[in-house]
Short mmCIF file of C-alpha atoms in Angstrom, two decimals:
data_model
loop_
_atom_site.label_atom_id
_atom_site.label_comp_id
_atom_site.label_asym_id
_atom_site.label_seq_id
_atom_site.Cartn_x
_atom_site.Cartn_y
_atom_site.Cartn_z
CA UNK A 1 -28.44 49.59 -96.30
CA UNK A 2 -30.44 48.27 -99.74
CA UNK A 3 -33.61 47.30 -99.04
CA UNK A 4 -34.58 44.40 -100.35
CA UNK A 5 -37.63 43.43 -102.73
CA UNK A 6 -38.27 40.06 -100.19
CA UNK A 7 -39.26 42.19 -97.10
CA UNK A 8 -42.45 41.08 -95.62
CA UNK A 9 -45.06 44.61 -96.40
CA UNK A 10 -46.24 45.81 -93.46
CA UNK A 11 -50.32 45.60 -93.88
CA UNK A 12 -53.03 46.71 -90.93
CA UNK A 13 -55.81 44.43 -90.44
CA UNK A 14 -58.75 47.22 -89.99
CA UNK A 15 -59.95 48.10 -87.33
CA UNK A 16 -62.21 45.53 -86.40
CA UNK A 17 -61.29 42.02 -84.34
CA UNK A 18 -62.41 38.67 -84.44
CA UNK A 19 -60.87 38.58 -81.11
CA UNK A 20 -60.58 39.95 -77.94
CA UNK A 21 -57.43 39.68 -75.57
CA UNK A 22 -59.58 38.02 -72.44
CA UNK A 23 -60.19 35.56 -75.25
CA UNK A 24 -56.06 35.00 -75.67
CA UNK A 25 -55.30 32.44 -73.05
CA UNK A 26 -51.94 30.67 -72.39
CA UNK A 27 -50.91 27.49 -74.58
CA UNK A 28 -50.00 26.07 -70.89
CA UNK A 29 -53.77 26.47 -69.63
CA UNK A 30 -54.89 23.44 -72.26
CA UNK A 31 -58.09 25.18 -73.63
CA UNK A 32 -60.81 22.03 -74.81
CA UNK A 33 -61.54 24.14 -77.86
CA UNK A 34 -58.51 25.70 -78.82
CA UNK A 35 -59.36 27.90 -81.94
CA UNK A 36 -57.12 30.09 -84.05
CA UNK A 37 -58.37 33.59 -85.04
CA UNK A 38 -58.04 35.23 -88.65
CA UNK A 39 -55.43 37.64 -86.51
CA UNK A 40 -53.39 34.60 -85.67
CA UNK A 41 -53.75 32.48 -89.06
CA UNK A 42 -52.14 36.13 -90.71
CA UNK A 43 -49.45 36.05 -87.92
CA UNK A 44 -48.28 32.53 -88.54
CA UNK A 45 -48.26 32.95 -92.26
CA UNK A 46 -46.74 36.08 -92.16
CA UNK A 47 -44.05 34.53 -89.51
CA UNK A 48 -43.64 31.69 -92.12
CA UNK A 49 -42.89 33.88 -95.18
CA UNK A 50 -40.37 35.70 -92.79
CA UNK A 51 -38.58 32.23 -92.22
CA UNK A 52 -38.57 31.26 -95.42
CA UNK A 53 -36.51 34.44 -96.93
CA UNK A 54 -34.07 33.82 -93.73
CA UNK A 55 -33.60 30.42 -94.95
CA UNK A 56 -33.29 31.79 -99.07
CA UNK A 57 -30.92 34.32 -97.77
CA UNK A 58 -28.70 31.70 -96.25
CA UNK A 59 -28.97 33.83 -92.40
CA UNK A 60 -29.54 30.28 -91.12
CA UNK A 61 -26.74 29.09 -89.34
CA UNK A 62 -26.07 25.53 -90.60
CA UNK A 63 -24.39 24.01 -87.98
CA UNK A 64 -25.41 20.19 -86.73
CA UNK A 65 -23.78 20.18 -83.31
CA UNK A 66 -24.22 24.09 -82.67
CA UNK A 67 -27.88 23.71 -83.20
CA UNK A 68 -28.17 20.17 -81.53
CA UNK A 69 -26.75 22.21 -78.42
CA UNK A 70 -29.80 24.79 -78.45
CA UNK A 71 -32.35 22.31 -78.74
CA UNK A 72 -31.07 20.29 -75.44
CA UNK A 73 -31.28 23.39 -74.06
CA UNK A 74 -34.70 23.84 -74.71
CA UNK A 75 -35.91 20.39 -74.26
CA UNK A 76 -35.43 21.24 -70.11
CA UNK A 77 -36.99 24.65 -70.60
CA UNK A 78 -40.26 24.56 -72.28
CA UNK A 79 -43.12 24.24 -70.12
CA UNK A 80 -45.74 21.45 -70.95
CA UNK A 81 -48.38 23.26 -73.32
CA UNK A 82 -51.16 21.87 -75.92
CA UNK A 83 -50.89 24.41 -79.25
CA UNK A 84 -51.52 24.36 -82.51
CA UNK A 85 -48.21 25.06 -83.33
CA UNK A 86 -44.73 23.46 -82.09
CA UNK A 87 -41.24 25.91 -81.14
CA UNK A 88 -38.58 25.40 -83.01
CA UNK A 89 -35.16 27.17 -82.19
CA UNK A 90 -32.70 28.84 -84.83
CA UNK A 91 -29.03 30.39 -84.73
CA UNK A 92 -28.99 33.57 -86.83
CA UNK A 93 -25.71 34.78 -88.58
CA UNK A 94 -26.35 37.87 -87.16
CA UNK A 95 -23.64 40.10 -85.13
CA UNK A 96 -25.78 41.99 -82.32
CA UNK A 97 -26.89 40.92 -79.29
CA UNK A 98 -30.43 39.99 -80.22
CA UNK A 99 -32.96 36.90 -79.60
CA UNK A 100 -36.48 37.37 -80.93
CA UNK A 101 -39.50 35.03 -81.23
CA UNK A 102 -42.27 34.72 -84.12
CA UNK A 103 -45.57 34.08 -83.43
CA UNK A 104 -45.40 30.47 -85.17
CA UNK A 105 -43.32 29.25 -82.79
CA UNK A 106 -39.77 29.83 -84.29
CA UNK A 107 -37.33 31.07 -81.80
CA UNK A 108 -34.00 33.21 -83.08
CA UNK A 109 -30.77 33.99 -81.05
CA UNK A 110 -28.19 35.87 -82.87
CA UNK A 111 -24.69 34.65 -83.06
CA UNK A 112 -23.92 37.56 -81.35
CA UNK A 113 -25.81 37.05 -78.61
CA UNK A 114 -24.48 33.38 -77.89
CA UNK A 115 -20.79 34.72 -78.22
CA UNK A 116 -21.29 37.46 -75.64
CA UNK A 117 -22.99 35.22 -72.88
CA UNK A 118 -20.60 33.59 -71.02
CA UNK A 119 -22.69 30.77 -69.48
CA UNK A 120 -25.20 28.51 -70.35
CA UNK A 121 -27.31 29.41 -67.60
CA UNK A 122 -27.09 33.48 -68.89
CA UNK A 123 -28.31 32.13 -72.60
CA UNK A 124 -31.04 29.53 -71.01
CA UNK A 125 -32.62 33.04 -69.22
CA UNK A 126 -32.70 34.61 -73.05
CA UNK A 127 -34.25 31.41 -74.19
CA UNK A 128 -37.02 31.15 -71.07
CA UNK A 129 -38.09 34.81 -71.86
CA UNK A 130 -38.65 33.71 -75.56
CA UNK A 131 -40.66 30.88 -74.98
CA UNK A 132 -42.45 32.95 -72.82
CA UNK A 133 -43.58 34.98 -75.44
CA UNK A 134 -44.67 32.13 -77.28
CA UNK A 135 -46.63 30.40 -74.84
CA UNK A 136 -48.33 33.26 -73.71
CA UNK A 137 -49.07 34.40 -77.50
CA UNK A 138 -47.89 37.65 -76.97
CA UNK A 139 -47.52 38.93 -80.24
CA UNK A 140 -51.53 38.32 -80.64
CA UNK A 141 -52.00 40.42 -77.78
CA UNK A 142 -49.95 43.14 -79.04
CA UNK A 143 -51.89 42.76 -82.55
CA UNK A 144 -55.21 43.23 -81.01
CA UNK A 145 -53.84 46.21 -78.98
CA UNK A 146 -52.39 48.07 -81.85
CA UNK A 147 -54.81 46.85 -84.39
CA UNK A 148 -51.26 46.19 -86.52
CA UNK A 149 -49.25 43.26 -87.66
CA UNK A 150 -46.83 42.71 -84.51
CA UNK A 151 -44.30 40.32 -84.19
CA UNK A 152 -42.85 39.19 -80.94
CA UNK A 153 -39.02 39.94 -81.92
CA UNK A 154 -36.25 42.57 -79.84
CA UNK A 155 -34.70 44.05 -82.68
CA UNK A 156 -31.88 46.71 -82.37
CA UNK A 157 -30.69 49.12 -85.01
CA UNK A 158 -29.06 46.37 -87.20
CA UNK A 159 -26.97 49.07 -89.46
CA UNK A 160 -23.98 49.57 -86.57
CA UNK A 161 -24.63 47.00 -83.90
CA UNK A 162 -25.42 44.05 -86.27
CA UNK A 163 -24.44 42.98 -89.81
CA UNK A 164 -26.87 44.93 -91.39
CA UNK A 165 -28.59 42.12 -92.56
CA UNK A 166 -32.54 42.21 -94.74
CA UNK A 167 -34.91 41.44 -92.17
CA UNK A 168 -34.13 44.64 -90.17
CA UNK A 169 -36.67 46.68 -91.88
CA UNK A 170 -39.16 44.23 -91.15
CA UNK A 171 -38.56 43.54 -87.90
CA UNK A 172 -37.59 46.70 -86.98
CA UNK A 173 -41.39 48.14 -87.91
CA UNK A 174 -42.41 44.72 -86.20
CA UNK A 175 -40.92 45.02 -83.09
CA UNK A 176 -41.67 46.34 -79.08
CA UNK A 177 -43.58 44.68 -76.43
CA UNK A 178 -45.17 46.58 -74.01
CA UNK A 179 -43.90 46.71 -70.33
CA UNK A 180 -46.17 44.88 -69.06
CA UNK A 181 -45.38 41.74 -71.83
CA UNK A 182 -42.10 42.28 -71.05
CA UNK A 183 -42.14 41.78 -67.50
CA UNK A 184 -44.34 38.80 -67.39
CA UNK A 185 -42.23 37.41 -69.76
CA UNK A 186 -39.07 37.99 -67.58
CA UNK A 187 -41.06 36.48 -64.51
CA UNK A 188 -42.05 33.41 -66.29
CA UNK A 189 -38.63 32.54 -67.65
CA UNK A 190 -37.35 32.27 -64.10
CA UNK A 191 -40.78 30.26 -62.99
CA UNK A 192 -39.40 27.80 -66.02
CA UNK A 193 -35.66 27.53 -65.03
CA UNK A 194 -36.64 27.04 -61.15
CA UNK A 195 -36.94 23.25 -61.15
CA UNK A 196 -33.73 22.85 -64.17
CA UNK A 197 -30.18 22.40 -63.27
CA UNK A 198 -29.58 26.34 -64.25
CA UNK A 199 -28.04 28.46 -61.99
CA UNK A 200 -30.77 31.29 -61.62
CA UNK A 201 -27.83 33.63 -59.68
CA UNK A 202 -26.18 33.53 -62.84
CA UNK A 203 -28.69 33.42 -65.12
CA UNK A 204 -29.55 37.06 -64.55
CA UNK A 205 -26.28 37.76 -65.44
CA UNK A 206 -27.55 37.65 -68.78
CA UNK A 207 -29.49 41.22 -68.55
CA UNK A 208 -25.99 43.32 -68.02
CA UNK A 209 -24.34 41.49 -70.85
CA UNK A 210 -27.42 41.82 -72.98
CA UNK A 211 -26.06 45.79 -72.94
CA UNK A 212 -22.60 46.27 -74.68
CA UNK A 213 -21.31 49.77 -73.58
CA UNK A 214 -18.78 51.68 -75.81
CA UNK A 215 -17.13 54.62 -74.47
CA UNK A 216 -19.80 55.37 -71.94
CA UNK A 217 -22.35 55.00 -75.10
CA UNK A 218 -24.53 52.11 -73.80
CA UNK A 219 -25.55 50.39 -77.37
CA UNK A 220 -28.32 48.57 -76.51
CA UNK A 221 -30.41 45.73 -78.07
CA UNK A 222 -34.41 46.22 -77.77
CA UNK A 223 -34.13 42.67 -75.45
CA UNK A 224 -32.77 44.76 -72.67
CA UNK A 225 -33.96 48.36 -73.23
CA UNK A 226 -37.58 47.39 -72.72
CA UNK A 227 -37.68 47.83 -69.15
CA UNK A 228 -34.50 49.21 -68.52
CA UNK A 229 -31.87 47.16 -67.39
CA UNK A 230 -31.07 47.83 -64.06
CA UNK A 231 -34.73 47.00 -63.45
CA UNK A 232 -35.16 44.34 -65.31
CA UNK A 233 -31.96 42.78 -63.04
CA UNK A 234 -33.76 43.84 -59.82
CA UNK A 235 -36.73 42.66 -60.39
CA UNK A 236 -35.09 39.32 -61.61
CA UNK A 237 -32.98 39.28 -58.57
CA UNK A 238 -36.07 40.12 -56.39
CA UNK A 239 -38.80 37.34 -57.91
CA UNK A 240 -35.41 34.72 -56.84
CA UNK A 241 -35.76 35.44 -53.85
CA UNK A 242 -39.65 35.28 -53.55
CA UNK A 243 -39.94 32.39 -54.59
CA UNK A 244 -36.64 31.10 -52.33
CA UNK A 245 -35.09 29.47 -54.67
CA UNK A 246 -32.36 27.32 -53.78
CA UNK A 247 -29.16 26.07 -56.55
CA UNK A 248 -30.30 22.91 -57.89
CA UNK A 249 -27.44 22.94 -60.28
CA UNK A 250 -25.57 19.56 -60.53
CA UNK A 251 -23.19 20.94 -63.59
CA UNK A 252 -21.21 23.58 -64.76
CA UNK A 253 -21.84 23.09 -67.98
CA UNK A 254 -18.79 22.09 -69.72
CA UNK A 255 -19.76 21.66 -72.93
CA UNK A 256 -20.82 25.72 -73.41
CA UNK A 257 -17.64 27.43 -73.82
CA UNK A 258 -17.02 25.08 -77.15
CA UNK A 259 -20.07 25.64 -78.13
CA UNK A 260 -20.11 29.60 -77.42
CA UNK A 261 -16.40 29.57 -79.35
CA UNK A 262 -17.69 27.72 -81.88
CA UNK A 263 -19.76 30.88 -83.38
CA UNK A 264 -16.86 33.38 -82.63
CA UNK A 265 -15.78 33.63 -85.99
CA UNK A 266 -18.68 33.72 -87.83
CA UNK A 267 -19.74 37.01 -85.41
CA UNK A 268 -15.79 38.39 -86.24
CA UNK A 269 -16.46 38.03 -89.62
CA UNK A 270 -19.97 39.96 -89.50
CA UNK A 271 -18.27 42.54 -88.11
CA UNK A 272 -15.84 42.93 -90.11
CA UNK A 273 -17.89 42.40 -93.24
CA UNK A 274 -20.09 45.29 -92.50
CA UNK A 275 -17.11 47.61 -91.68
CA UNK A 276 -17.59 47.56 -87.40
CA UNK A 277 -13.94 47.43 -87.65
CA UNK A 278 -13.05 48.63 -84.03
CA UNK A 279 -16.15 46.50 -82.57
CA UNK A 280 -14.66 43.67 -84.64
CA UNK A 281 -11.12 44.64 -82.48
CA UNK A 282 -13.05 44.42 -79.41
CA UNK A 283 -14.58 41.24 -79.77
CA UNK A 284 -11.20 39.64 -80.79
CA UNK A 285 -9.18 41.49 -77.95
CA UNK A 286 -11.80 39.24 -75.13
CA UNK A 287 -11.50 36.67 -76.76
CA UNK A 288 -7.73 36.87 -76.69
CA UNK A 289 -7.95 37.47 -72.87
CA UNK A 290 -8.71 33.35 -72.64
CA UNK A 291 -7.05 32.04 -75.64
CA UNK A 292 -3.92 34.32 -75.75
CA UNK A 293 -1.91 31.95 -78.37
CA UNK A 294 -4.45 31.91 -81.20
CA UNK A 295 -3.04 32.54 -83.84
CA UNK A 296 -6.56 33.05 -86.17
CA UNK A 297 -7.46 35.39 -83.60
CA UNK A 298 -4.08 37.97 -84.54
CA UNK A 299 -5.30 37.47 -87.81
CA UNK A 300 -8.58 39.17 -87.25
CA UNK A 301 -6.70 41.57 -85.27
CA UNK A 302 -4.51 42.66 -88.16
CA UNK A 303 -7.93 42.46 -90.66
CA UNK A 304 -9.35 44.78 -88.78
CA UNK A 305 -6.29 47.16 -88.76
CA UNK A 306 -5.51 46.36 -92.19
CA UNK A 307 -9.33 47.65 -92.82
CA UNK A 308 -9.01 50.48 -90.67
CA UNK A 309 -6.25 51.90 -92.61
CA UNK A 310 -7.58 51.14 -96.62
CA UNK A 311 -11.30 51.82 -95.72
CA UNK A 312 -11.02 55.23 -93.59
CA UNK A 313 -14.37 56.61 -94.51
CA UNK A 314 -16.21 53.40 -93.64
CA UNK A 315 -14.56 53.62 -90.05
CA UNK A 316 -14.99 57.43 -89.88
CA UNK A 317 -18.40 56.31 -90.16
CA UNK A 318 -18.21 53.62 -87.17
CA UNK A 319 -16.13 55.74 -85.32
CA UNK A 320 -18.39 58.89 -84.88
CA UNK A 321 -21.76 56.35 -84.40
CA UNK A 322 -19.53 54.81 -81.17
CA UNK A 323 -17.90 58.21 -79.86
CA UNK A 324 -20.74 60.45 -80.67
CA UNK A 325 -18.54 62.39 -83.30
CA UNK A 326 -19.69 64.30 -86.57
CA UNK A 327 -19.07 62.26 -89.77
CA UNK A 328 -17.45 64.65 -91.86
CA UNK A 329 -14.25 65.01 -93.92
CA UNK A 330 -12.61 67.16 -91.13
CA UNK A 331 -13.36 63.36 -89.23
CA UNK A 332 -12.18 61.42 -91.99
CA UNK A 333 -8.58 63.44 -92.30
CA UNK A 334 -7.92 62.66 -88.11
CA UNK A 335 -8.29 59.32 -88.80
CA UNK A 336 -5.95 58.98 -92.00
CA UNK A 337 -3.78 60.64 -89.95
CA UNK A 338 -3.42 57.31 -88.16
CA UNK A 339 -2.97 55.50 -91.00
CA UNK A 340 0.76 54.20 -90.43
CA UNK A 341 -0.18 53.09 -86.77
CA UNK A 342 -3.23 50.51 -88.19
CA UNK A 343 -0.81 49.65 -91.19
CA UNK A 344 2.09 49.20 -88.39
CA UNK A 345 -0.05 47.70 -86.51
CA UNK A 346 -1.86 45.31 -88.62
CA UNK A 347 1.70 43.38 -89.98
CA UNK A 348 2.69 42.97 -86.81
CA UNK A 349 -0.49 41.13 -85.85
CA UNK A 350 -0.55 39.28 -89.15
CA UNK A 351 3.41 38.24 -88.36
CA UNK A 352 2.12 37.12 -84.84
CA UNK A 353 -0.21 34.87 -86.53
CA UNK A 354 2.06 32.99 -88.91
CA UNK A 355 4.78 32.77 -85.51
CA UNK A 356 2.25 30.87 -83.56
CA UNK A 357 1.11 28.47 -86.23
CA UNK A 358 3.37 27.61 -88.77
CA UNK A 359 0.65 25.86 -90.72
CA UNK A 360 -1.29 28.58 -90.72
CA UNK A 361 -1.49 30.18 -94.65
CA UNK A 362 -4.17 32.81 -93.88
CA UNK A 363 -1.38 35.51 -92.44
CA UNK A 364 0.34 35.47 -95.64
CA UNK A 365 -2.55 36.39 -97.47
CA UNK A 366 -3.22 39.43 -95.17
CA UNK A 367 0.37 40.49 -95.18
CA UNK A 368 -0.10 40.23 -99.46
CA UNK A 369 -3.06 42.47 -99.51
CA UNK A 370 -1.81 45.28 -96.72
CA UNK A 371 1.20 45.45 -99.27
CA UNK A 372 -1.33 46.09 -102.09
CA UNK A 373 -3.00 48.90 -100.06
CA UNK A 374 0.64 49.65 -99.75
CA UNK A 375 1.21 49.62 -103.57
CA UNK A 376 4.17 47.58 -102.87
CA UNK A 377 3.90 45.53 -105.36
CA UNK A 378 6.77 42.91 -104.94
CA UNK A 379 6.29 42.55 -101.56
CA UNK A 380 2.06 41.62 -102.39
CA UNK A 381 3.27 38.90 -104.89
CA UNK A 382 5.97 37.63 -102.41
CA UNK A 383 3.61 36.98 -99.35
CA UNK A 384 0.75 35.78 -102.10
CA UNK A 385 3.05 33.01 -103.69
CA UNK A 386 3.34 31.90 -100.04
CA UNK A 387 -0.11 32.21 -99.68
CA UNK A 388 -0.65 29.97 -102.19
CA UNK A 389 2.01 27.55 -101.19
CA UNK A 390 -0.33 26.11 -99.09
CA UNK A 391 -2.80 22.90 -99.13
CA UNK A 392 -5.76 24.53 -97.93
CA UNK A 393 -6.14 27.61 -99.66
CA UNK A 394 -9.58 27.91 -100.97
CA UNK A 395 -9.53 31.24 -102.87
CA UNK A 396 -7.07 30.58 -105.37
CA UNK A 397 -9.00 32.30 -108.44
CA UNK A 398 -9.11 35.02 -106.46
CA UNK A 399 -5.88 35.43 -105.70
CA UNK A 400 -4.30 34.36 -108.54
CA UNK A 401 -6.67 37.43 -110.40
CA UNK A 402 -4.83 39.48 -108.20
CA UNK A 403 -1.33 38.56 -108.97
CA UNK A 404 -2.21 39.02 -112.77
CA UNK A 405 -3.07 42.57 -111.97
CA UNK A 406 0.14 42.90 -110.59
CA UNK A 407 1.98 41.43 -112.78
CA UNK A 408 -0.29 43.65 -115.51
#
């Protein structure tokens, strides 16, 4: 992974505080003089450079009605508090299964994240606990604690599980709550969805998918590795029934599955891009389960074969993170071995795609480049002419480059 010169440095404060944490009181509790500490003043800034390079760095997911979905969300969730500083929510284009907060208020949830939850009442648990950390200024409490820059994030290692995107080393330093954060936050999220329409039976839901488990390799995100799991779901479960909560849900929610869907190939892509090619197989093959005649989804299936095949160190790599094997050449030669299956495999995919949807150009364009890694020349220029037979093709330089270096 290159490191980048934008990361945010990593400074301590000293050792002295201009604050204690009995002085750290909720944003809910309305304080009549509300002051911010030198501690917090570097915290925001520092939380503002951070937002700015995610913004230079185009991470920001630009999507009107995707991010007009989030903030309804949160416009039932957020408690009524009096700060100096106002949440703002933000979709990430970001793979893993990650939300995080800063400490100025701005509130992240991975693309990922949003693809794997299957409910809006599993992502409006996610978004609860993040607000909680805001409200409750948690990442000033961990500062004074640790006498360190900490930001309230739940950052997992970004080079497998994620895209591999720049802000991991920063977050990664700047990450971790204590258990004690962690489970007030949990509490409070379900104190803030008890009077909404969400489902809190299914909102805990969100803690088991919050853990994608590979081969009996649990590959977890720091969200739900900080308690474990299985206690973070029973205490959820048991603070439910404490307070007796009874379903006030009047909807199903019908508008999340489009919006969920409407991320799925950006998070393919990711995947794909940073050479998770059998996560990138897994992903497609659930979606598949629901939407069994889509034909872009058999053309991610046969990328990700295609890759498989022409890029066998990069998934000798992925392979021996997920099974817990040795990266080595002995690895490497198994897997080339297989070659002819992903290459088999891959045209028949991409030929599934263009039988579904006969508009479709992008299968031709697949089928042209698995007959480069083929060096079958005729046949690459043959699928790319069709390729570029079609209106909507929007990397014709690109192609055409390649058909001069056939032709060459």
């Amino acid at each position: 992974m290159r490191v980048l010169a934008f990361l945010l440095p990593l400074f301590l404060l000293g050792c002295g505080s201009t604050i204690s944490k009995r002085d750290v009181q909720s944003l809910t509790n309305r304080p009549d003089n509300f002051t911010i500490s030198e501690e917090e003043q570097s915290l925001i800034a520092r939380s503002n450079k951070l937002h700015h390079d995610l913004v230079q760095q185009g991470l920001i997911v630009r999507n009107k009605n995707a991010n007009e979905y989030i903030a309804h969300m949160a416009r039932k969730i957020e408690p009524e508090f009096d700060a100096h500083i106002d949440i703002s929510y933000y979709i990430l284009r970001d793979a893993s299964l990650n939300a995080f907060a800063l400490p100025n208020g701005n509130i992240y949830f991975n693309a990922g994240l949003i693809n794997r939850l299957a409910s809006e009442d599993e992502l409006a648990l996610v978004m609860a606990h993040e607000i909680a950390h805001v409200v409750e200024r948690h990442g000033l409490i961990k500062l004074i604690d640790r006498k360190q820059t900490i930001v309230s994030s739940h950052v997992m290692d970004l080079m497998f599980m994620g895209t591999g995107l720049i802000y991991f080393a920063t977050l990664s330093e700047l990450s971790s709550f204590s258990r004690k954060t962690e489970e007030e936050a949990d509490e409070l999220a379900i104190e803030y969805l008890v009077n909404t329409d969400y489902d809190l039976s299914k909102s805990v839901d969100a803690f088991e998918k919050l853990v994608l488990e590979k081969h009996g390799k649990d590959l977890r995100s720091l969200w739900s590795s900080h308690p474990d799991i299985s206690a973070r779901l029973k205490a959820g479960k048991e603070k439910i029934a404490e307070i007796n909560w009874q379903s006030n849900a009047k909807t199903d929610h019908p508008d999340y599955e489009a919006f969920r869907s409407s991320l799925t190939e950006l998070v393919i892509k990711s995947r794909l891009r940073n050479k998770q090619f059998e996560l990138a197989e897994d992903l497609v093959n659930r979606e598949l389960a629901s939407q069994p005649n889509n034909a872009l989804l058999y053309y991610y299936l046969g990328e990700a074969n295609r890759l498989k095949a022409s890029e066998t160190r990069a998934y000798a790599k992925e392979f021996a993170w997920l099974y817990d094997d040795d990266f080595d050449d002995k690895l490497v030669a198994k897997l080339d071995e297989s070659d002819e299956e992903y290459i088999a495999k891959s045209k028949s995919y991409f030929e599934k795609a263009a039988e579904l949807n006969r508009a479709f150009s992008l299968p031709y364009k697949g089928l042209g480049l698995l007959a480069v890694d083929q060096q079958n020349n005729q046949a690459a220029k043959s699928y790319f002419q069709q390729y570029l037979s079609y209106s909507d093709v929007k990397d014709r330089r690109y192609i055409n480059s390649l058909l001069n270096n056939l032709e060459g």
